[in-house]
CSV table of C-alpha atoms and ligand atoms in Angstrom, one decimal:
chain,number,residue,atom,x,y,z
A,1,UNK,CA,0.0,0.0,0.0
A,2,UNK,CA,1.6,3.5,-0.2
A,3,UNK,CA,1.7,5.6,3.0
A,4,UNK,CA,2.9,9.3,3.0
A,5,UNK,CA,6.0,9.2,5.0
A,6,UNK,CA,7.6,12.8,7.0
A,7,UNK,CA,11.3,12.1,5.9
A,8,UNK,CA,12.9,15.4,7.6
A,9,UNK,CA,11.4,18.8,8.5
A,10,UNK,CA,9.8,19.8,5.8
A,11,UNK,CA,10.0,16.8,3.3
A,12,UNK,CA,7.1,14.3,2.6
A,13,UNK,CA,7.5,11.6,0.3
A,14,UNK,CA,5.3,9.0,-0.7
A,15,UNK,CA,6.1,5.2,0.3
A,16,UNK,CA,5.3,1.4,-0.2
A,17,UNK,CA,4.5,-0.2,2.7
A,18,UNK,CA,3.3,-3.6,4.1
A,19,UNK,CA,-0.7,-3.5,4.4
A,20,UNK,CA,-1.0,-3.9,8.5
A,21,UNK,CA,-2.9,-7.2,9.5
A,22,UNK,CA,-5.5,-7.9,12.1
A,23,UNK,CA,-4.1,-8.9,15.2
A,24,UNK,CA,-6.7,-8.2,17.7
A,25,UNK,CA,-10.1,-9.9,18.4
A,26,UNK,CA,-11.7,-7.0,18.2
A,27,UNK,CA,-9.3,-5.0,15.3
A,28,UNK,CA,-11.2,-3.3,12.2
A,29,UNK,CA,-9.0,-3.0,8.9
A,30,UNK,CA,-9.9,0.1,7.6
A,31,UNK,CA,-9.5,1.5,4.0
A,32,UNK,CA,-8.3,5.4,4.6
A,33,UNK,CA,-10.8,7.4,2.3
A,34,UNK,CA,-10.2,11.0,3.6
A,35,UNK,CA,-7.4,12.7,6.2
A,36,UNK,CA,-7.6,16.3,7.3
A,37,UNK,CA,-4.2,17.9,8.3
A,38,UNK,CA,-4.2,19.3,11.5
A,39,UNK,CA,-2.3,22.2,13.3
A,40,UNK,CA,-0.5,19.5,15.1
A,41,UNK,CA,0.7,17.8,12.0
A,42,UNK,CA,2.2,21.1,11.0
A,43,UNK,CA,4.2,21.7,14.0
A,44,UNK,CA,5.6,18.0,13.4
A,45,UNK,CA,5.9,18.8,9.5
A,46,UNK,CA,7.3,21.7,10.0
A,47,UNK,CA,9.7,21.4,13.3
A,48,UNK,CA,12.5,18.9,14.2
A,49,UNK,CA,11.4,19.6,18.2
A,50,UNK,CA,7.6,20.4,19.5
A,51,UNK,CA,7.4,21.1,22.6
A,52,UNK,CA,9.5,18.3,24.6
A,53,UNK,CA,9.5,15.9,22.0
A,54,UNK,CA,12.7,15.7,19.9
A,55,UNK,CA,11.1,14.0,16.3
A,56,UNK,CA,13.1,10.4,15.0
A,57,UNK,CA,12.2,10.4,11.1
A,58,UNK,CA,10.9,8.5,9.6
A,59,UNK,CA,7.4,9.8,11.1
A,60,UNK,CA,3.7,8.7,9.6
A,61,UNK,CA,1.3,11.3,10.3
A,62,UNK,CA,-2.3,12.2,10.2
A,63,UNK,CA,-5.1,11.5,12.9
A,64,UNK,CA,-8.3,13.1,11.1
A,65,UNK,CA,-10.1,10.1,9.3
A,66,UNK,CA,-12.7,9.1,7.8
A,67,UNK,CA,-12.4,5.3,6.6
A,68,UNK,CA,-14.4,2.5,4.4
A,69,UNK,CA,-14.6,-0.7,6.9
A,70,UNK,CA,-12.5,-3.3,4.5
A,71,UNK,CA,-12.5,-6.1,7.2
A,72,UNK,CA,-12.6,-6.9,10.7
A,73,UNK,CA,-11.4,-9.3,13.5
A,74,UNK,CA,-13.9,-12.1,14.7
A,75,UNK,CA,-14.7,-10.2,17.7
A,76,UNK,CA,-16.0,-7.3,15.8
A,77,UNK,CA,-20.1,-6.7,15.9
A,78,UNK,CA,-20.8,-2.7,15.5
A,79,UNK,CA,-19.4,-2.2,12.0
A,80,UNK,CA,-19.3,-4.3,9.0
A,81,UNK,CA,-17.1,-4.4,6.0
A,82,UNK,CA,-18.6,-1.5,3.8
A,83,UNK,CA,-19.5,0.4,6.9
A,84,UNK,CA,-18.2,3.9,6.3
A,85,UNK,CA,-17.0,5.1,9.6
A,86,UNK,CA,-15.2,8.6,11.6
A,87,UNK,CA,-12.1,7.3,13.0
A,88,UNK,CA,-11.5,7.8,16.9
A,89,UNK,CA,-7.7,9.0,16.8
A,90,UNK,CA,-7.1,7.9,20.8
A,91,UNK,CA,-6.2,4.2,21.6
A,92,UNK,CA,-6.6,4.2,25.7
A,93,UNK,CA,-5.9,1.2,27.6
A,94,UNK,CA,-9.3,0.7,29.6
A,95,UNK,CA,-7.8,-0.5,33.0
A,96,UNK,CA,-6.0,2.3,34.2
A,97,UNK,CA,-7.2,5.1,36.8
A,98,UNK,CA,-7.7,7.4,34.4
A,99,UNK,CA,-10.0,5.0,32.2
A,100,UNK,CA,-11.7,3.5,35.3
A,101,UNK,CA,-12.8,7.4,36.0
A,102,UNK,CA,-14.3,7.8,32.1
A,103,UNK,CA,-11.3,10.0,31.1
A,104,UNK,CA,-9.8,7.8,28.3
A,105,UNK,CA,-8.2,10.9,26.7
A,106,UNK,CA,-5.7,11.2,29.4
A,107,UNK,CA,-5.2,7.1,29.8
A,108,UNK,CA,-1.5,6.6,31.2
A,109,UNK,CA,-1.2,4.2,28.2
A,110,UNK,CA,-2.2,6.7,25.2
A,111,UNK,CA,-1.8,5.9,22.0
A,112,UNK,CA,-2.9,8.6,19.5
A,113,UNK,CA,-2.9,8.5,15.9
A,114,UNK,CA,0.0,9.9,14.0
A,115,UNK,CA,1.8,10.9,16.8
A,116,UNK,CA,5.3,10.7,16.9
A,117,UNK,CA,6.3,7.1,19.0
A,118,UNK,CA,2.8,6.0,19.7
A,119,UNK,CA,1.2,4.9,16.5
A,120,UNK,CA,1.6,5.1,12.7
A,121,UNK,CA,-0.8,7.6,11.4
A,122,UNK,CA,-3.9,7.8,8.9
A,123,UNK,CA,-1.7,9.1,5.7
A,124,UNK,CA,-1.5,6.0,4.4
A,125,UNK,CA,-4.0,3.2,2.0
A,126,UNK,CA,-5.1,0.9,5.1
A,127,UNK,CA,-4.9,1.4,8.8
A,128,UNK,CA,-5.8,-0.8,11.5
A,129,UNK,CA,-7.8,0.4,14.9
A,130,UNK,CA,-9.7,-1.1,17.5
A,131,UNK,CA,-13.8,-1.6,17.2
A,132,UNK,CA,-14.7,0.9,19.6
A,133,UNK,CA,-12.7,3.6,17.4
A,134,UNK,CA,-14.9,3.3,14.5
A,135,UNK,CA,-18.1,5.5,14.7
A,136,UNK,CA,-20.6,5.2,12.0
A,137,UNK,CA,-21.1,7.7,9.6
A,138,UNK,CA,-25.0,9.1,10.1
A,139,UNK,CA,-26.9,8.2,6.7
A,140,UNK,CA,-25.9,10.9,4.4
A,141,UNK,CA,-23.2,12.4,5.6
A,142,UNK,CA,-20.1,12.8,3.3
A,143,UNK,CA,-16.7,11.9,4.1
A,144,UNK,CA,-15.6,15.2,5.1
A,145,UNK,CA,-17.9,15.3,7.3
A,146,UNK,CA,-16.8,12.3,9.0
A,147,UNK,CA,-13.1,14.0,9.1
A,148,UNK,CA,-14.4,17.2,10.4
A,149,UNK,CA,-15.9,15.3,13.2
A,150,UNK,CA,-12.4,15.1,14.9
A,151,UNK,CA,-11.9,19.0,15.3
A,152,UNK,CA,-15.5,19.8,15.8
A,153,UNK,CA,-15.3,17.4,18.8
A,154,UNK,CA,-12.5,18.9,20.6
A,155,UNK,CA,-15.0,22.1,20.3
A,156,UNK,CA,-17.5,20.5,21.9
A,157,UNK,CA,-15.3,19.3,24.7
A,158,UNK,CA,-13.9,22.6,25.4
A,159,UNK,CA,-17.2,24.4,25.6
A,160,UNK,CA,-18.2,21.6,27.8
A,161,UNK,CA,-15.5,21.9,30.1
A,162,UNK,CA,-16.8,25.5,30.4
A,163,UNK,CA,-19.8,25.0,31.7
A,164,UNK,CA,-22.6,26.6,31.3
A,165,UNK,CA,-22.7,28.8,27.9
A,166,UNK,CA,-26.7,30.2,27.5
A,167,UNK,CA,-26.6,33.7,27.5
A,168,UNK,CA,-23.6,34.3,28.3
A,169,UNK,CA,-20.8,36.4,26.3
A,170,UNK,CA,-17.2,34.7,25.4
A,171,UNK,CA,-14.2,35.7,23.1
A,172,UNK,CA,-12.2,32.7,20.6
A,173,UNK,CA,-8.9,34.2,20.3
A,174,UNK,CA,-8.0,32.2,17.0
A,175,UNK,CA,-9.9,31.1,14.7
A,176,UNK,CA,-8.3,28.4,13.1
A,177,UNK,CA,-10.0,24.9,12.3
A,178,UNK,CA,-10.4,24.4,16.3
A,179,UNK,CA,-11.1,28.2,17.2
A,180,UNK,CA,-14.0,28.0,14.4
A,181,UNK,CA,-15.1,24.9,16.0
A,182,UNK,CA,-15.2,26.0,19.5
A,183,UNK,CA,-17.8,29.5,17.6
A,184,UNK,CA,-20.1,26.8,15.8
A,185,UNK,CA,-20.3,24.8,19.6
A,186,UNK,CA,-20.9,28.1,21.4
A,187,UNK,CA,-24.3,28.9,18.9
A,188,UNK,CA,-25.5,25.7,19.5
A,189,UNK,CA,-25.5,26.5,23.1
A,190,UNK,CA,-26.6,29.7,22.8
A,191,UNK,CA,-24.1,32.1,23.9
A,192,UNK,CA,-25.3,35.8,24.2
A,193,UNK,CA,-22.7,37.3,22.0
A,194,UNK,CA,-19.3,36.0,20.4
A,195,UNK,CA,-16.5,37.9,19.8
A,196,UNK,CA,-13.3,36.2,17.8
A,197,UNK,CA,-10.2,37.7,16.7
A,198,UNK,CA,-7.6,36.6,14.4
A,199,UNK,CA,-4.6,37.4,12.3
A,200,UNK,CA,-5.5,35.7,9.1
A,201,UNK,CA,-8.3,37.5,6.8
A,202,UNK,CA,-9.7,34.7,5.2
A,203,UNK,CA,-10.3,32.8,8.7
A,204,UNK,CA,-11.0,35.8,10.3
A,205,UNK,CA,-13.9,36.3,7.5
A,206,UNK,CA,-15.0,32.0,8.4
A,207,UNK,CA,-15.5,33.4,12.1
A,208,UNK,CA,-18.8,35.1,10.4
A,209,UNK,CA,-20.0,32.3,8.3
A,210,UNK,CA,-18.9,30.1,12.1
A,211,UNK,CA,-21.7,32.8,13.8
A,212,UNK,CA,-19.4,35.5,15.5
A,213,UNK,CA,-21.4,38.7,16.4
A,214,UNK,CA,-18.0,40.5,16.5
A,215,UNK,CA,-14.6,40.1,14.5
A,216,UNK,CA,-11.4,42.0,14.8
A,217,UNK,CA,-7.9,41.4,13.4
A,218,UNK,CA,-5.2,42.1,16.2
A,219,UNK,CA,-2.7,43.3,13.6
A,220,UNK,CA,-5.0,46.3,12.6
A,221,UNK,CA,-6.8,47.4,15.6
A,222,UNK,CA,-6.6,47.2,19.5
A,223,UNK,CA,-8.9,43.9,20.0
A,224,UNK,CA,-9.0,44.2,23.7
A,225,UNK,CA,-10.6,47.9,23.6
A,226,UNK,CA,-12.9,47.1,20.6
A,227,UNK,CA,-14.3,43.9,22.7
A,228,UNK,CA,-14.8,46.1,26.2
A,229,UNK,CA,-16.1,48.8,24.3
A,230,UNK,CA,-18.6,46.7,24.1
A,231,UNK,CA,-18.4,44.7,26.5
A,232,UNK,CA,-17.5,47.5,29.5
A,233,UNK,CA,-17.6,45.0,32.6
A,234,UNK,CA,-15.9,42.0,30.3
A,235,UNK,CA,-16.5,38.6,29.4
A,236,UNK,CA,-17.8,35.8,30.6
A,237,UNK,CA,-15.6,33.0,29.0
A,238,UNK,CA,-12.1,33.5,26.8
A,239,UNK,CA,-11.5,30.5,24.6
A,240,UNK,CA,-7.2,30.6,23.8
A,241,UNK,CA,-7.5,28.6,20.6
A,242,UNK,CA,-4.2,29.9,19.3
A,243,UNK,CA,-1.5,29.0,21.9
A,244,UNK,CA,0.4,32.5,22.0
A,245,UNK,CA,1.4,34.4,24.7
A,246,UNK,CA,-0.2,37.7,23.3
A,247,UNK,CA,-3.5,36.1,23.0
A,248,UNK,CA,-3.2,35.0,26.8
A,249,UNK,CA,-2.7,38.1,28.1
A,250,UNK,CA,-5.8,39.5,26.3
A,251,UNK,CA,-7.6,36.9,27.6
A,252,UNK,CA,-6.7,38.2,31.3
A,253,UNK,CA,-8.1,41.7,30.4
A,254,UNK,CA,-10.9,40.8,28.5
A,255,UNK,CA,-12.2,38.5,31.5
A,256,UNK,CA,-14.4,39.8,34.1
A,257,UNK,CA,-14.3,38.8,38.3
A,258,UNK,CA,-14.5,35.2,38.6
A,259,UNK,CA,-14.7,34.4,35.0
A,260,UNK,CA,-13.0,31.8,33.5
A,261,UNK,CA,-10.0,31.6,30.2
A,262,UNK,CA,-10.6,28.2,28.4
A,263,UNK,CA,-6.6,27.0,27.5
A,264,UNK,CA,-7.4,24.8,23.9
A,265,UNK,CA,-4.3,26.2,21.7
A,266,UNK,CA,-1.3,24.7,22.0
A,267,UNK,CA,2.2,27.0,22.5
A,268,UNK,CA,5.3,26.2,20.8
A,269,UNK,CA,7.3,26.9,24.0
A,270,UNK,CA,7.5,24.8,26.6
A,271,UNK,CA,6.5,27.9,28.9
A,272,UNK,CA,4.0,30.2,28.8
A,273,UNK,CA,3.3,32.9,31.8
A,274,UNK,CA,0.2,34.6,33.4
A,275,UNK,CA,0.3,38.1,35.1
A,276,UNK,CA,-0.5,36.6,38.3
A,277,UNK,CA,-1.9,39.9,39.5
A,278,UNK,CA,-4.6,40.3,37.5
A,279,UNK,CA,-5.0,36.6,37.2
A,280,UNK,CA,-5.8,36.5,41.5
A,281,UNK,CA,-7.1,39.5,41.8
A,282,UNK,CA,-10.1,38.7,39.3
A,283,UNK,CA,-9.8,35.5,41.0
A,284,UNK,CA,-9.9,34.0,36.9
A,285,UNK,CA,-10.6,30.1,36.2
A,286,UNK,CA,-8.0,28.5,34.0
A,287,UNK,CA,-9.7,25.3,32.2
A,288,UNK,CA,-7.0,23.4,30.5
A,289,UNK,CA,-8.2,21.0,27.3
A,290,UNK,CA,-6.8,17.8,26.7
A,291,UNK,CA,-8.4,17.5,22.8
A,292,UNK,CA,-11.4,15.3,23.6
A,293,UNK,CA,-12.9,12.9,26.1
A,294,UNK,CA,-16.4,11.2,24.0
A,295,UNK,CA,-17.5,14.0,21.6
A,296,UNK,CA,-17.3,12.2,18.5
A,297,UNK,CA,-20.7,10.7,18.3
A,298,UNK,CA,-22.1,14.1,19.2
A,299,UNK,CA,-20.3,16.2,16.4
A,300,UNK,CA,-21.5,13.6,13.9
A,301,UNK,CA,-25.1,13.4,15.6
A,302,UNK,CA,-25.5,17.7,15.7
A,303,UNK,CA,-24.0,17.6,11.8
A,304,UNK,CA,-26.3,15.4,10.4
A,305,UNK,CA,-29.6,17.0,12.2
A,306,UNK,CA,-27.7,20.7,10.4
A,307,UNK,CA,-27.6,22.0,13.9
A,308,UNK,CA,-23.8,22.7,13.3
A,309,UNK,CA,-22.8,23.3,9.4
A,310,UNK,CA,-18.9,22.9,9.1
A,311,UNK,CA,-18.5,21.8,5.3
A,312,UNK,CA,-17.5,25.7,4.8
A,313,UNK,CA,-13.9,24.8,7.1
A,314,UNK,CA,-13.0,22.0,4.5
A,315,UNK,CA,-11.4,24.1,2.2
A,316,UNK,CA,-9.0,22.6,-0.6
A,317,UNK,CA,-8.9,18.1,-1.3
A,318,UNK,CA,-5.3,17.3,-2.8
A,319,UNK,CA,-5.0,14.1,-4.1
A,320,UNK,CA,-2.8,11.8,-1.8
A,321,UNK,CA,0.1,12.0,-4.4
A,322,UNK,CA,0.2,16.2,-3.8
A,323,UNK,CA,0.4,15.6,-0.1
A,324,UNK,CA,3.3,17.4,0.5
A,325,UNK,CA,2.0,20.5,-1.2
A,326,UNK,CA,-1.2,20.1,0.8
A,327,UNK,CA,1.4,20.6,3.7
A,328,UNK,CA,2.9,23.3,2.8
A,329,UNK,CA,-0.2,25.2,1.5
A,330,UNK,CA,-1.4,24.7,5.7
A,331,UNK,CA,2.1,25.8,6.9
A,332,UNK,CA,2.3,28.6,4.8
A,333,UNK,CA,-1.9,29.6,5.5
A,334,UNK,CA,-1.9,29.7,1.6
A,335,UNK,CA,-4.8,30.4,-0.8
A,336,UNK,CA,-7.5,31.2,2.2
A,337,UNK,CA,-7.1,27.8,3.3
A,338,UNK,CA,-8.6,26.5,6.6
A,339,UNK,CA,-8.8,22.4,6.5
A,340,UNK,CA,-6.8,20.8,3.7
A,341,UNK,CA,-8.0,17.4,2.9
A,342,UNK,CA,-6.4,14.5,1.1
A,343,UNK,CA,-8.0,12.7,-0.5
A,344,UNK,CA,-6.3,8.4,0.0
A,345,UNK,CA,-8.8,6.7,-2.6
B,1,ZN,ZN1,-6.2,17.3,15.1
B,2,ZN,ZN1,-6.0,3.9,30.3
């Protein structure tokens, strides 16, 4: 089968491989039909070092899926071959603490798709997971919307981890795939007003079509005024969906008294720092996000009944042979581009 292999930073190349085999009772073969590239995949694409990870090439990325069933292990019952199905990109262990307490997504065991020294990633023909990875597609829905699935989830997670969201007003600082995700989970809940800012026109311009009431690009106009300006006692909830220091401290000015910043981006540095001040004295909330802990079947569920529209994110297909330009088009935030998808088939 060929697989689409990170060689060095910066350098794709396309590779035969071994098609991997069913080892488990419960193991699903899947045929890879469509995988999104994610702002994590672009760190690894793009740096030799991510955070405290030091990256030993040859790497296979690539964790947003959506996947034909081609066969499955006798163990199997939920899917079928044919079954088209949203691939689950976390492999947790089930035994330890941490699974025991129905919070698989930070199981001592991990093993998460297309991540570096855990397991082979989705950029390849075939790829094998466990049943209870596979999600059904809903009848109708397209492939992208199966791959879309995976980001929309880790919206959904971080609003939950919010609490409540009904009539209240919050700020996305970032609107990238997962900061345009965390907007179309905040309508559904019906926040009282959104405000999102962001560097890049083209996603800045997506926030609208994502439901913001209020846009503004920090590289043209002082984001934090234009927010309380409107917003004179501040804000309710701050979602950091673009892991930079700047966007933090915002965060601790736009927030009113015993409101609480939502942490979803992830920084480049191993350190980021607070003005612990400001942070006390507004006695502020700070709700990390882990990506996702069993939002999958709910992004899918809330696309197919149209409560959440996301097609408009998936932006540009590349064939799987033009992988490494649909790599650097992402890197590079090329052509208006928000999701890039390749397309395996
Ligand atoms: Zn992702
Ligand atoms: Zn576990």
């Amino acid at each position: 089968m060929k697989t689409a292999i990170l060689t060095a930073p910066g350098r794709i190349e396309i590779r035969e491989s071994g098609v991997p085999e069913i080892r488990n009772q419960d193991d699903v073969l899947l045929r890879t039909a469509l995988v999104s590239i994610c702002g994590s995949d672009v760190h690894y694409f793009s740096e030799p070092r991510v955070g405290d990870l030091d990256l030993r090439y040859p790497v296979r990325l690539g964790h947003e899926c959506a996947a034909v069933v081609e066969a499955v292990g006798p163990g199997v019952s939920r899917v079928k071959p044919g079954d088209r199905v949203s691939v689950e990109p976390a492999v947790s262990c089930g035994r330890c603490d941490q699974c025991l307490a129905g919070r698989p997504h930070t199981c001592r065991d991990l093993r998460f798709l297309g991540s570096p020294g855990q397991l082979d990633g989705s950029l390849a023909e075939f790829i094998v997971m466990p049943e209870r990875n596979c999600h059904a597609l809903p009848e109708g829905m397209d492939l992208a919307g199966g791959v879309l699935a995976e980001p929309l989830s880790i919206g959904l997670w971080a609003v939950d981890l919010a609490g409540g969201i009904k009539g209240r007003t919050a700020a996305v600082l970032g609107a990238g795939p997962i900061g345009l995700s965390v907007c179309l989970c905040l309508q559904v809940e019906d926040a009282r007003g959104v405000f999102v800012t962001e560097k890049v026109v083209a996603r800045l311009e997506a926030a609208r079509t994502a439901g913001a009431d209020w846009i503004g690009n920090p590289l043209e106009t002082d984001v934090v005024a234009g927010i309380l300006a409107r917003e004179p006692l501040g804000l309710d909830l701050v979602f950091e969906c673009c892991g930079q220091q700047e966007a933090i401290d915002q965060a601790v000015s736009l927030l009113k008294p015993g409101a609480t910043l939502v942490m979803v981006g992830i920084p480049l540095e191993e350190r980021i720092s607070f003005d612990i001040g400001r942070l006390r004295r507004k006695e502020l909330r700070v709700q990390n996000v882990r990506r996702q802990n069993h939002c999958l079947d709910r992004a899918l569920d809330l696309m197919a009944s149209r409560a959440i529209e996301a097609g408009f994110m998936a932006t540009h297909t590349f064939p799987f042979g033009r992988v490494q330009e649909a790599f650097e088009t992402v890197f590079d935030r090329r052509d208006g581009v928000i999701k890039a998808m390749i397309s395996i088939a």
